[in-house]
Structure formats: structure tokens, C-alpha cells
mmCIF file with all atom_site columns, C-alpha atoms in Angstrom:
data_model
loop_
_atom_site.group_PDB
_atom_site.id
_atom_site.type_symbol
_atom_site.label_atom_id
_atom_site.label_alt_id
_atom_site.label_comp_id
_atom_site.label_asym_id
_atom_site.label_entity_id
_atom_site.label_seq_id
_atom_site.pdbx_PDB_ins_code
_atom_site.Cartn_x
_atom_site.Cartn_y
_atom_site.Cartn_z
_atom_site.occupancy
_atom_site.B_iso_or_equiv
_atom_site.pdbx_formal_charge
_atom_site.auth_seq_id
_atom_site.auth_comp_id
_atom_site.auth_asym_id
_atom_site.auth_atom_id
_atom_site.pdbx_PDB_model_num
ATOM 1   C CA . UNK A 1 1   ? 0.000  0.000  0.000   1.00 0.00 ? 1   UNK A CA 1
ATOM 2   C CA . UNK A 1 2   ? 0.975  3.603  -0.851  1.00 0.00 ? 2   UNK A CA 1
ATOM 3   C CA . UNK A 1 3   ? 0.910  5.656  1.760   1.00 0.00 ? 3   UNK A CA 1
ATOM 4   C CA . UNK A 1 4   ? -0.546 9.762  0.733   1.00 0.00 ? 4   UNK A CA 1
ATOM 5   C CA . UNK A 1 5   ? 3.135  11.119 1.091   1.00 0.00 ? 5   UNK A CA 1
ATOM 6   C CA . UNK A 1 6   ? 3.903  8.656  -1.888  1.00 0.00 ? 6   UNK A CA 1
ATOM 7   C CA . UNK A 1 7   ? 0.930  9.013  -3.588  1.00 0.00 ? 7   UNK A CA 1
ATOM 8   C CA . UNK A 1 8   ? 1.144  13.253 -3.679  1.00 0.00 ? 8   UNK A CA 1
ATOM 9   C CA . UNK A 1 9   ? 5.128  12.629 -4.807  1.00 0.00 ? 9   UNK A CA 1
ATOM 10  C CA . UNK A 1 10  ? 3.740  10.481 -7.554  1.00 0.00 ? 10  UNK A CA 1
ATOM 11  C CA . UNK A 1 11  ? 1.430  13.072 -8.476  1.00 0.00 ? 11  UNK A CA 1
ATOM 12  C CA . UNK A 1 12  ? 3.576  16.295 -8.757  1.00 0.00 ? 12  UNK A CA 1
ATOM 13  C CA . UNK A 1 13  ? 6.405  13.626 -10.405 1.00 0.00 ? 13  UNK A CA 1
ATOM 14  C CA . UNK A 1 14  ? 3.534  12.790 -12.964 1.00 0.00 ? 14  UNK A CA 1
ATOM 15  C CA . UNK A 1 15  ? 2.349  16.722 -13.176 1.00 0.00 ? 15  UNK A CA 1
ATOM 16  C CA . UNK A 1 16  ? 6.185  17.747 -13.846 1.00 0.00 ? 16  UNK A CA 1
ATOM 17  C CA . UNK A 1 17  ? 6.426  15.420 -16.518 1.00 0.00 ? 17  UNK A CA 1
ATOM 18  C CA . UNK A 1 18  ? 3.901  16.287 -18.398 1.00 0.00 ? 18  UNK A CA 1
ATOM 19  C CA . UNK A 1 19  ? 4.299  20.031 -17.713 1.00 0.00 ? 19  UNK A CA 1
ATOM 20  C CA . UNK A 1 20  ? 8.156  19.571 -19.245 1.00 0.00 ? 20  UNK A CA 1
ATOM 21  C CA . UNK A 1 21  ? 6.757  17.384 -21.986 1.00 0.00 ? 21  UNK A CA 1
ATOM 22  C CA . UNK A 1 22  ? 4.439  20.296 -22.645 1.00 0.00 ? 22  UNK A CA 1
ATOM 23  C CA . UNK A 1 23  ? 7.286  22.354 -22.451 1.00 0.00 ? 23  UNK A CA 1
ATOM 24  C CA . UNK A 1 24  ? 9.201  21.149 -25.250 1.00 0.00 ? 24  UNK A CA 1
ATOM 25  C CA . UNK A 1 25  ? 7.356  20.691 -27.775 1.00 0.00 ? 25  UNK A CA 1
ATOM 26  C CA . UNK A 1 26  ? 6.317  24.287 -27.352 1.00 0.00 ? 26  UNK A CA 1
ATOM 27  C CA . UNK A 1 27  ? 9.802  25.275 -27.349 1.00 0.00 ? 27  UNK A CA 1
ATOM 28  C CA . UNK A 1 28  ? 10.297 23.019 -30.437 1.00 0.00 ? 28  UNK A CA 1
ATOM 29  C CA . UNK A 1 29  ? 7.752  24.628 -32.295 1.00 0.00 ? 29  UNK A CA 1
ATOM 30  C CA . UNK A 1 30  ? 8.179  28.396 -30.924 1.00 0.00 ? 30  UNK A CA 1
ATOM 31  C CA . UNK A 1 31  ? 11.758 27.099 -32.527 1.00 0.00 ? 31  UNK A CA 1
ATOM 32  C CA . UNK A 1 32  ? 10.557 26.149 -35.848 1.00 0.00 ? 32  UNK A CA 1
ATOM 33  C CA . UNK A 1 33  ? 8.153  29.736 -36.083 1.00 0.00 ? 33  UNK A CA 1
ATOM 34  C CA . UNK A 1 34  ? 11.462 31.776 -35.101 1.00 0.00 ? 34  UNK A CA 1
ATOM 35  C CA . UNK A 1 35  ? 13.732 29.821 -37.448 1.00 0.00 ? 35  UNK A CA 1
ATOM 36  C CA . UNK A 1 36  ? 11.023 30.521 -40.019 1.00 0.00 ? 36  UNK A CA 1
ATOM 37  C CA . UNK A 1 37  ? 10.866 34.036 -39.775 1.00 0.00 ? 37  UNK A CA 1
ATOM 38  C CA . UNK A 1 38  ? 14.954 34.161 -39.941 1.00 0.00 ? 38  UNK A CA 1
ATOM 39  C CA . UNK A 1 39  ? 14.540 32.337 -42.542 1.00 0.00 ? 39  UNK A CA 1
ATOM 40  C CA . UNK A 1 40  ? 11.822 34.621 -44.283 1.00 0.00 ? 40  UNK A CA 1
ATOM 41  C CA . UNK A 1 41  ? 14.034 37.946 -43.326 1.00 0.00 ? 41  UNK A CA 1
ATOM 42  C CA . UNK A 1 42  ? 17.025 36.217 -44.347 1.00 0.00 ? 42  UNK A CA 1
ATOM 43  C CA . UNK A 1 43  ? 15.165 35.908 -47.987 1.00 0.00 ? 43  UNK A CA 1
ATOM 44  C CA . UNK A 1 44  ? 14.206 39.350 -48.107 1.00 0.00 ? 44  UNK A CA 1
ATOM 45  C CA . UNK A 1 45  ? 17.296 40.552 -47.043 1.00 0.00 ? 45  UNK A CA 1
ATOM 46  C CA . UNK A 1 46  ? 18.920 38.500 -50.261 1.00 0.00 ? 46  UNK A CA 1
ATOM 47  C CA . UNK A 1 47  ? 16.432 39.986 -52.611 1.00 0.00 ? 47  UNK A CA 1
ATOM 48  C CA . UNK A 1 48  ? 16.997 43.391 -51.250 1.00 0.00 ? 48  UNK A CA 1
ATOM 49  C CA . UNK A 1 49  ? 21.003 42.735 -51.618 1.00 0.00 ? 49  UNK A CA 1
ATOM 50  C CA . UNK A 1 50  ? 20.476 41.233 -55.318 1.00 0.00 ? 50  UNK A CA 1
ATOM 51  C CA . UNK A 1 51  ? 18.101 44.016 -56.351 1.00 0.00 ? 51  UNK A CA 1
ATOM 52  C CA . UNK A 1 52  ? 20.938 46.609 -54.878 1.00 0.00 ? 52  UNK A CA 1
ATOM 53  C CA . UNK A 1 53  ? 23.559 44.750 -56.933 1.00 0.00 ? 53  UNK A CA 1
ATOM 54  C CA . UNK A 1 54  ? 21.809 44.717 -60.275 1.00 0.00 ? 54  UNK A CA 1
ATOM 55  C CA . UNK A 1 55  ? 20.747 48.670 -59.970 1.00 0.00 ? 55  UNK A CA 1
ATOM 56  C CA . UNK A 1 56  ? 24.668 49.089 -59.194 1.00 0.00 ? 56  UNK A CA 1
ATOM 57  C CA . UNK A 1 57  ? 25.242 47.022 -62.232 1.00 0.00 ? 57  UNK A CA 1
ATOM 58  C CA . UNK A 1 58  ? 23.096 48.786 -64.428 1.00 0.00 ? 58  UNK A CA 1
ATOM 59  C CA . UNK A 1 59  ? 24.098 52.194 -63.322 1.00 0.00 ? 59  UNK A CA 1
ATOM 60  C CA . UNK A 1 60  ? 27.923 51.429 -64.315 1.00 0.00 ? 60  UNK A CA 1
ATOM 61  C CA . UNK A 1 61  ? 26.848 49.803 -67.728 1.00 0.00 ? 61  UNK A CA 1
ATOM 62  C CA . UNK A 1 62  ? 25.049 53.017 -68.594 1.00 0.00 ? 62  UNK A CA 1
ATOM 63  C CA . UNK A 1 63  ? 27.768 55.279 -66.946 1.00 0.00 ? 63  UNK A CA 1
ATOM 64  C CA . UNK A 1 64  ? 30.362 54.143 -68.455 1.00 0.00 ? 64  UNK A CA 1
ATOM 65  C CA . UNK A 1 65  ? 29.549 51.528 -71.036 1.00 0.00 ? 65  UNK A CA 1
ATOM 66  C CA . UNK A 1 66  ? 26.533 52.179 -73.288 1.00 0.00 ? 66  UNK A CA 1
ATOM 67  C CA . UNK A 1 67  ? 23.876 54.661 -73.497 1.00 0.00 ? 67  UNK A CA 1
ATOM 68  C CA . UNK A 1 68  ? 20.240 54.996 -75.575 1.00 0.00 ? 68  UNK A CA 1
ATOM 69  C CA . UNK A 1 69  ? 19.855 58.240 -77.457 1.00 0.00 ? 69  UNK A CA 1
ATOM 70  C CA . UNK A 1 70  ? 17.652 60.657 -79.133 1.00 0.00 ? 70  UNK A CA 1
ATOM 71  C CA . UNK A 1 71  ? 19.100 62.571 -82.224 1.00 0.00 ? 71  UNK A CA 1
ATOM 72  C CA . UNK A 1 72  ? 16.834 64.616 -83.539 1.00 0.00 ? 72  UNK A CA 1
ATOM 73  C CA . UNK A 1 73  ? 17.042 67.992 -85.558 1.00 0.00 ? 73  UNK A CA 1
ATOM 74  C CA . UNK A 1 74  ? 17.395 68.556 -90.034 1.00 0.00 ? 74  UNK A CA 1
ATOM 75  C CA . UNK A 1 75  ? 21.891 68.545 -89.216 1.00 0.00 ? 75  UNK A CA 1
ATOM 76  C CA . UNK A 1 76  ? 22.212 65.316 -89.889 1.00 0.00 ? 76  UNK A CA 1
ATOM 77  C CA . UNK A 1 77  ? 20.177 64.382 -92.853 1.00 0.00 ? 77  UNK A CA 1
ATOM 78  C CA . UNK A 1 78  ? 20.564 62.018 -94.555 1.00 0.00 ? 78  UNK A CA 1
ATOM 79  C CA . UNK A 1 79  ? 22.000 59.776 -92.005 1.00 0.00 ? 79  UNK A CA 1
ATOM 80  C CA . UNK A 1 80  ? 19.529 60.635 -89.289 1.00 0.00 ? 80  UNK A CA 1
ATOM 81  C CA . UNK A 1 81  ? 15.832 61.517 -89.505 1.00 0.00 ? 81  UNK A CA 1
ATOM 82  C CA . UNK A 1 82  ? 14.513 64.908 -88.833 1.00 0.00 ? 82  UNK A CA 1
ATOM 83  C CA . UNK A 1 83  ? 11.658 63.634 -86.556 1.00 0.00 ? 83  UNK A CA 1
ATOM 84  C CA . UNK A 1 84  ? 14.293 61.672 -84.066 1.00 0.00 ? 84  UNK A CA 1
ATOM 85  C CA . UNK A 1 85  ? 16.447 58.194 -84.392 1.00 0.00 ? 85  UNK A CA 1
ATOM 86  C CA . UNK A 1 86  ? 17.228 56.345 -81.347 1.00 0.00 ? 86  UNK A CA 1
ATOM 87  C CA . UNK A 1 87  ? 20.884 55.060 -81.508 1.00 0.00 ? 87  UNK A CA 1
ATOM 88  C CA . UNK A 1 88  ? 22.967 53.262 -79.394 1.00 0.00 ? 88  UNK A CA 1
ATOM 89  C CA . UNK A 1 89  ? 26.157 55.138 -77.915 1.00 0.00 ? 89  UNK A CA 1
ATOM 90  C CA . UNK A 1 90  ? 29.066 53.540 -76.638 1.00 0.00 ? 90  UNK A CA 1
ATOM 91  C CA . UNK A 1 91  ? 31.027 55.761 -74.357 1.00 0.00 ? 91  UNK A CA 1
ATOM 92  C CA . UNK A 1 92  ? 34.247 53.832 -74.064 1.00 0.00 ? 92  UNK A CA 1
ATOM 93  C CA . UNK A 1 93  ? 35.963 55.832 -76.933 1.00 0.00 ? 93  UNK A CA 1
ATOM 94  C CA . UNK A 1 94  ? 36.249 59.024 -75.206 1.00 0.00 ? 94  UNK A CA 1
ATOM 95  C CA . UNK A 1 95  ? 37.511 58.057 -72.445 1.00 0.00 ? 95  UNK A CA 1
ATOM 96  C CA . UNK A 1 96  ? 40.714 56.790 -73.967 1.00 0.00 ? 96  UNK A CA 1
ATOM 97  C CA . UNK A 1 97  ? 40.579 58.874 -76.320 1.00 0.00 ? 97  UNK A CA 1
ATOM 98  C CA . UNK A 1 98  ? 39.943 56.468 -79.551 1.00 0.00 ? 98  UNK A CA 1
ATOM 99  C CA . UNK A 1 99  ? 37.505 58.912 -81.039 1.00 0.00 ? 99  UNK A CA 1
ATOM 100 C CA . UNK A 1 100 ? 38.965 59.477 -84.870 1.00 0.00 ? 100 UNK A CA 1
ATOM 101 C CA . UNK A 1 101 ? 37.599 61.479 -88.154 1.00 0.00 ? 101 UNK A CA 1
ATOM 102 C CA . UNK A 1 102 ? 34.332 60.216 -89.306 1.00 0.00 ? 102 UNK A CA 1
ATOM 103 C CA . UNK A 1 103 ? 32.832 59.148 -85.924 1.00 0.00 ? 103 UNK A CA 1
ATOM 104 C CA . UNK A 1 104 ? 29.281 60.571 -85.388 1.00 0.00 ? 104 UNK A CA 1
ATOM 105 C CA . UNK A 1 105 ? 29.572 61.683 -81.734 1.00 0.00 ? 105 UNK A CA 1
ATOM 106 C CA . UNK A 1 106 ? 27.093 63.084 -79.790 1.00 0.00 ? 106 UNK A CA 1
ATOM 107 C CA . UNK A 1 107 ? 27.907 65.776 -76.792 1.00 0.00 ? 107 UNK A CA 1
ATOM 108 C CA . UNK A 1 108 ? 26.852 68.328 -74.580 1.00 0.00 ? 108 UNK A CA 1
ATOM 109 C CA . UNK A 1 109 ? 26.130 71.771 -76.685 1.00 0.00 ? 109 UNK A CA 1
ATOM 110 C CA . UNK A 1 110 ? 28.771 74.048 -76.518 1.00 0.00 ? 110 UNK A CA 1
ATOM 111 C CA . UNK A 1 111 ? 26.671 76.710 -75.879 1.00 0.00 ? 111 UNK A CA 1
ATOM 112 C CA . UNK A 1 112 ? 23.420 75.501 -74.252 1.00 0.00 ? 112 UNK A CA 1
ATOM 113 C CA . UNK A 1 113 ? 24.636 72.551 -71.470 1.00 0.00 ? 113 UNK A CA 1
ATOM 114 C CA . UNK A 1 114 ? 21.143 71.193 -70.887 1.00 0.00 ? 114 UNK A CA 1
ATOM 115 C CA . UNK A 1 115 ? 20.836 70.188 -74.974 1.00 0.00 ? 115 UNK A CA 1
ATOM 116 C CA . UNK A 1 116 ? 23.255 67.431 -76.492 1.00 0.00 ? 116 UNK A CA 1
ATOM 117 C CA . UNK A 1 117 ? 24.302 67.808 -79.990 1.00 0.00 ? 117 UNK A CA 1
ATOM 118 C CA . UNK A 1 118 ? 25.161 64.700 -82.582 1.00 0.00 ? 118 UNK A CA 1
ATOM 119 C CA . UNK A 1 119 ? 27.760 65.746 -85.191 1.00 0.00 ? 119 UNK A CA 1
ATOM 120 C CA . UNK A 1 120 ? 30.275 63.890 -87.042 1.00 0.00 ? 120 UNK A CA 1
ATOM 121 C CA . UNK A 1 121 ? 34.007 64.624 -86.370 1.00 0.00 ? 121 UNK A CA 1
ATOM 122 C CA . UNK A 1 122 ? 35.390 66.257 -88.897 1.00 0.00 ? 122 UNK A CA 1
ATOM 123 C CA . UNK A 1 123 ? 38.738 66.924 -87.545 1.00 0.00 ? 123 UNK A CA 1
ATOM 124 C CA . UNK A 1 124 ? 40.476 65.784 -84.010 1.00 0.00 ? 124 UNK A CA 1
ATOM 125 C CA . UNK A 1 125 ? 43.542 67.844 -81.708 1.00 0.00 ? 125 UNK A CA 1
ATOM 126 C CA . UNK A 1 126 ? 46.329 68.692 -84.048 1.00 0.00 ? 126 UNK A CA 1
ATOM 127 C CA . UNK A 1 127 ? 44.638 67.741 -87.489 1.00 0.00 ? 127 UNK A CA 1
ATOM 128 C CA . UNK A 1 128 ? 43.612 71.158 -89.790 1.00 0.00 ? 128 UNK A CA 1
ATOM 129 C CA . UNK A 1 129 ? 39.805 72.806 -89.442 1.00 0.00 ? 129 UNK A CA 1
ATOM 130 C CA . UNK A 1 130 ? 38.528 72.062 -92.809 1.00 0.00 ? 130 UNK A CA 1
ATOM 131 C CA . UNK A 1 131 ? 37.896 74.822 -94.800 1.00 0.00 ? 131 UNK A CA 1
ATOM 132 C CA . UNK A 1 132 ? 39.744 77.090 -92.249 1.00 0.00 ? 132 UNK A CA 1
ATOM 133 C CA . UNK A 1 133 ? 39.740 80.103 -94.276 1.00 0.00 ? 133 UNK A CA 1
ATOM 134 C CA . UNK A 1 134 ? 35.544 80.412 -94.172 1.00 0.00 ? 134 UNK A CA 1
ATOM 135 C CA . UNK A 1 135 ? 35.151 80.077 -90.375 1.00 0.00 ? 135 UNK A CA 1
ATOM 136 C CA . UNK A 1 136 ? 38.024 81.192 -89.158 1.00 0.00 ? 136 UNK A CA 1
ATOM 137 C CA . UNK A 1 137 ? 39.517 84.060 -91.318 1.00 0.00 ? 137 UNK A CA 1
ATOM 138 C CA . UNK A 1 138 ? 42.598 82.660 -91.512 1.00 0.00 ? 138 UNK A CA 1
ATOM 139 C CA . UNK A 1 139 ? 44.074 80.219 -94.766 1.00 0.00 ? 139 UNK A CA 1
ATOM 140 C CA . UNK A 1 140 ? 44.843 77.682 -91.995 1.00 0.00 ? 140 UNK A CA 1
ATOM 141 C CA . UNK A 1 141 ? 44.027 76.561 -88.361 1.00 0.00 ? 141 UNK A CA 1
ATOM 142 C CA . UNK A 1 142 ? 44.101 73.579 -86.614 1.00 0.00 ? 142 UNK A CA 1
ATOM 143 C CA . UNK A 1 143 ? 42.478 71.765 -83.983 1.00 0.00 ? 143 UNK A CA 1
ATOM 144 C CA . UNK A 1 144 ? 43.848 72.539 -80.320 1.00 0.00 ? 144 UNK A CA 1
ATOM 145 C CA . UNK A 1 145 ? 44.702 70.486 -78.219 1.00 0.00 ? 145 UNK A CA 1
ATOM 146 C CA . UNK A 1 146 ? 41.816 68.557 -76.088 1.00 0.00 ? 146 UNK A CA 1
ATOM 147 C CA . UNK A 1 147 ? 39.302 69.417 -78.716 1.00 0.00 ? 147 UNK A CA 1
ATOM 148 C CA . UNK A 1 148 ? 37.292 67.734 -81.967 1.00 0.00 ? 148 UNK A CA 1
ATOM 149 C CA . UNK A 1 149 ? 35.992 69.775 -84.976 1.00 0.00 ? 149 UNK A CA 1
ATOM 150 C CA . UNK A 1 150 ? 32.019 68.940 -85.411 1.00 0.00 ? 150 UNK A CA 1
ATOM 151 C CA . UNK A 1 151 ? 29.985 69.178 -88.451 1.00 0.00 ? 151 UNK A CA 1
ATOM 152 C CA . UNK A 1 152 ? 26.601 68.245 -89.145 1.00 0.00 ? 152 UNK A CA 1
ATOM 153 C CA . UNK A 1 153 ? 26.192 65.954 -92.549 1.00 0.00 ? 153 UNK A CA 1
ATOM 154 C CA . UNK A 1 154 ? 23.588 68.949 -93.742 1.00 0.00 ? 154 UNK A CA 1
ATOM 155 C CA . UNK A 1 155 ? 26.076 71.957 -93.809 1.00 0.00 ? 155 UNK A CA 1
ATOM 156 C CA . UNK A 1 156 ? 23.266 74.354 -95.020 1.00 0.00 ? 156 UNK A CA 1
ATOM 157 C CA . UNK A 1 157 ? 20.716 73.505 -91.789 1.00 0.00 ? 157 UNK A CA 1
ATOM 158 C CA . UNK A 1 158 ? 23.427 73.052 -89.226 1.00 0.00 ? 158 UNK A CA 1
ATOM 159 C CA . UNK A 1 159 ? 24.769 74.547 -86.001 1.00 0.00 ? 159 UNK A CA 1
ATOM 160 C CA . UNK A 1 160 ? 28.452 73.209 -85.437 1.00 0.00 ? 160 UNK A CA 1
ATOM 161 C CA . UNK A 1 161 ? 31.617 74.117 -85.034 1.00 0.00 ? 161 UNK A CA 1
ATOM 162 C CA . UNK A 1 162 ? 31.547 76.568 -87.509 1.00 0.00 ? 162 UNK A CA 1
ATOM 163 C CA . UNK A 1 163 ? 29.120 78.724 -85.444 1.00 0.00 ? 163 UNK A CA 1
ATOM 164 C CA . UNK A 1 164 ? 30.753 77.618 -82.028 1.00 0.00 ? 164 UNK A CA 1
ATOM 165 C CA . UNK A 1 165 ? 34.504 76.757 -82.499 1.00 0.00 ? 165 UNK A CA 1
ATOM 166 C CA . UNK A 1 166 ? 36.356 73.999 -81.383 1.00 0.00 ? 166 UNK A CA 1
ATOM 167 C CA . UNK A 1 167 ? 34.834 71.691 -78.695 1.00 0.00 ? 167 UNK A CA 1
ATOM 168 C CA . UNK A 1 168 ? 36.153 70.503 -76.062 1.00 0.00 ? 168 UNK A CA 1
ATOM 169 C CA . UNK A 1 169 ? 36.688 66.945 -75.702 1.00 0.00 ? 169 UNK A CA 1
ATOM 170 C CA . UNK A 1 170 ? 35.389 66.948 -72.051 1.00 0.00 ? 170 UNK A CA 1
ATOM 171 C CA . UNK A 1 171 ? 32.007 67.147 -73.667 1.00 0.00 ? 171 UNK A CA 1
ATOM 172 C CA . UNK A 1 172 ? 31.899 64.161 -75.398 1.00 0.00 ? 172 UNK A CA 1
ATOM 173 C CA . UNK A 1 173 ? 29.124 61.987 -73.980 1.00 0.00 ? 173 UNK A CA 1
ATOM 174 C CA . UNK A 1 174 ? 29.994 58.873 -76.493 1.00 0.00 ? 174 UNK A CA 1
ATOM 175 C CA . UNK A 1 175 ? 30.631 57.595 -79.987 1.00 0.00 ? 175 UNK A CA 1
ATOM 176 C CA . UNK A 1 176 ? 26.946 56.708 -82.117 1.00 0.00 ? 176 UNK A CA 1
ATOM 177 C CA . UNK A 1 177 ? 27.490 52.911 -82.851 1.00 0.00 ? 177 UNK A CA 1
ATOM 178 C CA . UNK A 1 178 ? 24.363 52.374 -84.829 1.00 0.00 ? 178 UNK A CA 1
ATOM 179 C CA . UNK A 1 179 ? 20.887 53.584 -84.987 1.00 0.00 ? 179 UNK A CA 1
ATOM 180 C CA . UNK A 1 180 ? 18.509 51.093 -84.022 1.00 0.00 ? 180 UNK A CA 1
ATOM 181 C CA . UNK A 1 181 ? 14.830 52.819 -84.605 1.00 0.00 ? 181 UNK A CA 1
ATOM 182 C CA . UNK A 1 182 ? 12.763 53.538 -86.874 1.00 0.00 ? 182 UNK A CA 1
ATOM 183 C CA . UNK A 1 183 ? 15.605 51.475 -88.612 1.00 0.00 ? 183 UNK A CA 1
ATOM 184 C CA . UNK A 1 184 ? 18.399 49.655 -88.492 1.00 0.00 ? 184 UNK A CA 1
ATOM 185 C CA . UNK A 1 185 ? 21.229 51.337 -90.461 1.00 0.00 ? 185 UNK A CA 1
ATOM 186 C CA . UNK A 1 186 ? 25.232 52.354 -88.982 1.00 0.00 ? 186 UNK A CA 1
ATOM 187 C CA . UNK A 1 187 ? 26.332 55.554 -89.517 1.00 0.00 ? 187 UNK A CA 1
#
């Protein structure tokens, strides 16, 4: 026979049991919900940190890699429309300098720096202005230093360097690898 010491032992032996039974399995599941929601923030914080890296990617490919443009404007007919060609522009070429006669460039106007301007280079640093002696005054001039001789391919409807001078070769956004709309056609 159990005596009611033993049988009130047995009891809150029994009771403790079950309470630490109880216990753990609510720790192991109030486990499994935290590990969850690492895991959910650990996911968002990857897609966050994989969205960041692709902006960053895309902001140095058009920085310093390629561009989209709009020429538009009568100074380049025939080569470009009047009502506006969207080209692709590589900007590599002015940064080490490859940019040679012939290129179709476009660049910041030399006299309005919210406009860009898309001329082909008629003459680089050190090569002679062609046709000195009608812009200039003088029978001969050359190309300073640093700078690029624009014209436009419709010399009677354009504003180059003509009107404006030499540019600068600062201003040089990129060189026009090929328009792409309404057709496809290289300059």
C-alpha cells in the first residue's frame, strides 16, 4: 500500500512530466516559427542585396559603357531623320581617347549645357579645321589640343563648329554605334 506522502510525490512527479513534456514541444515549435521568420528575413534581405547589386550594375553599364539616345534635328540628314532616331552610344571611346575622323559623336552643346548635340568629327587635336579660311579668317588653323571639330552631314541647316569653335573633348558623352529605330542602319 501507498501511503498519501507517496501518492502526492507520484502526483507532482507525474504533473512535472507532463508540464516539461508540454514544455518542449512548445519550445520546439516556438523554434521552428522563429527559425522561419529568420529564414523569411534572411530571404528578403537576399532579394533586397540582389536588387541593390543589379541597380549598381546597371548604373555602371550606362555610366560608363553604353547609353540609348535621341538625335533629332534637319543637321544630320541624310543619315539621321529629322523627326528623331534612337541610336545606341558607346562611351568607351572618349575616355581613352579612340575617337577618330568620321565618328558621329554626340555631346553636350557648346553653348546651351542642358541640350546634347550629334555631329560627325570632322577633324580631331592637331589635325587642320577644314575649310579654315571660311570660319576662321585665316588660310589655316588647326584643332587645339583637347578638342574635336564637329559638323553636321547637312552643312546648309546646321549649327556646329563653324558657329561655335572647337569643342572641347570633355564634352563628349559617347561615340553613335548604330541607330537602331525607326531602322536599323550604322552611320
Amino acid at each position: 500500500r501507498l501511503s498519501g506522502n507517496m501518492i502526492a510525490l507520484l502526483r507532482s512527479v507525474v504533473i512535472h512530466s507532463r508540464s516539461q513534456q508540454r514544455s518542449r514541444v512548445l519550445g520546439i515549435s516556438r523554434q521552428r516559427h522563429l527559425a522561419s521568420v529568420e529564414q523569411e528575413e534572411v530571404g528578403i534581405l537576399d532579394t533586397v542585396w540582389s536588387v541593390a547589386k543589379f541597380a549598381a550594375f546597371l548604373h555602371c553599364l550606362h555610366e560608363y559603357v553604353v547609353d540609348i539616345s535621341m538625335c533629332c534635328g534637319p543637321s544630320m540628314l541624310p543619315t539621321l531623320n529629322t523627326a528623331g532616331d534612337l541610336v545606341f552610344l558607346e562611351r568607351i571611346s572618349p575616355r581613352f581617347d579612340w575617337i577618330k575622323k568620321g565618328d558621329v559623336v554626340i555631346c553636350k552643346s557648346p553653348t546651351n549645357p542642358e541640350q546634347t548635340v550629334c555631329k560627325r568629327v570632322a577633324a580631331v587635336a592637331g589635325e587642320p579645321v577644314p575649310n579654315a579660311h571660311q570660319f576662321t579668317g585665316r588660310s589655316q588653323a588647326t584643332v587645339p589640343k583637347g578638342h574635336i571639330w564637329l559638323l553636321g552631314d547637312n552643312s546648309d541647316n546646321s549649327t556646329d563648329s563653324r558657329y561655335y569653335g572647337p569643342v572641347p573633348a570633355a564634352l563628349l558623352k559617347g561615340r553613335v554605334l548604330c541607330r537602331f529605330w525607326p531602322s536599323f542602319s550604322f552611320p
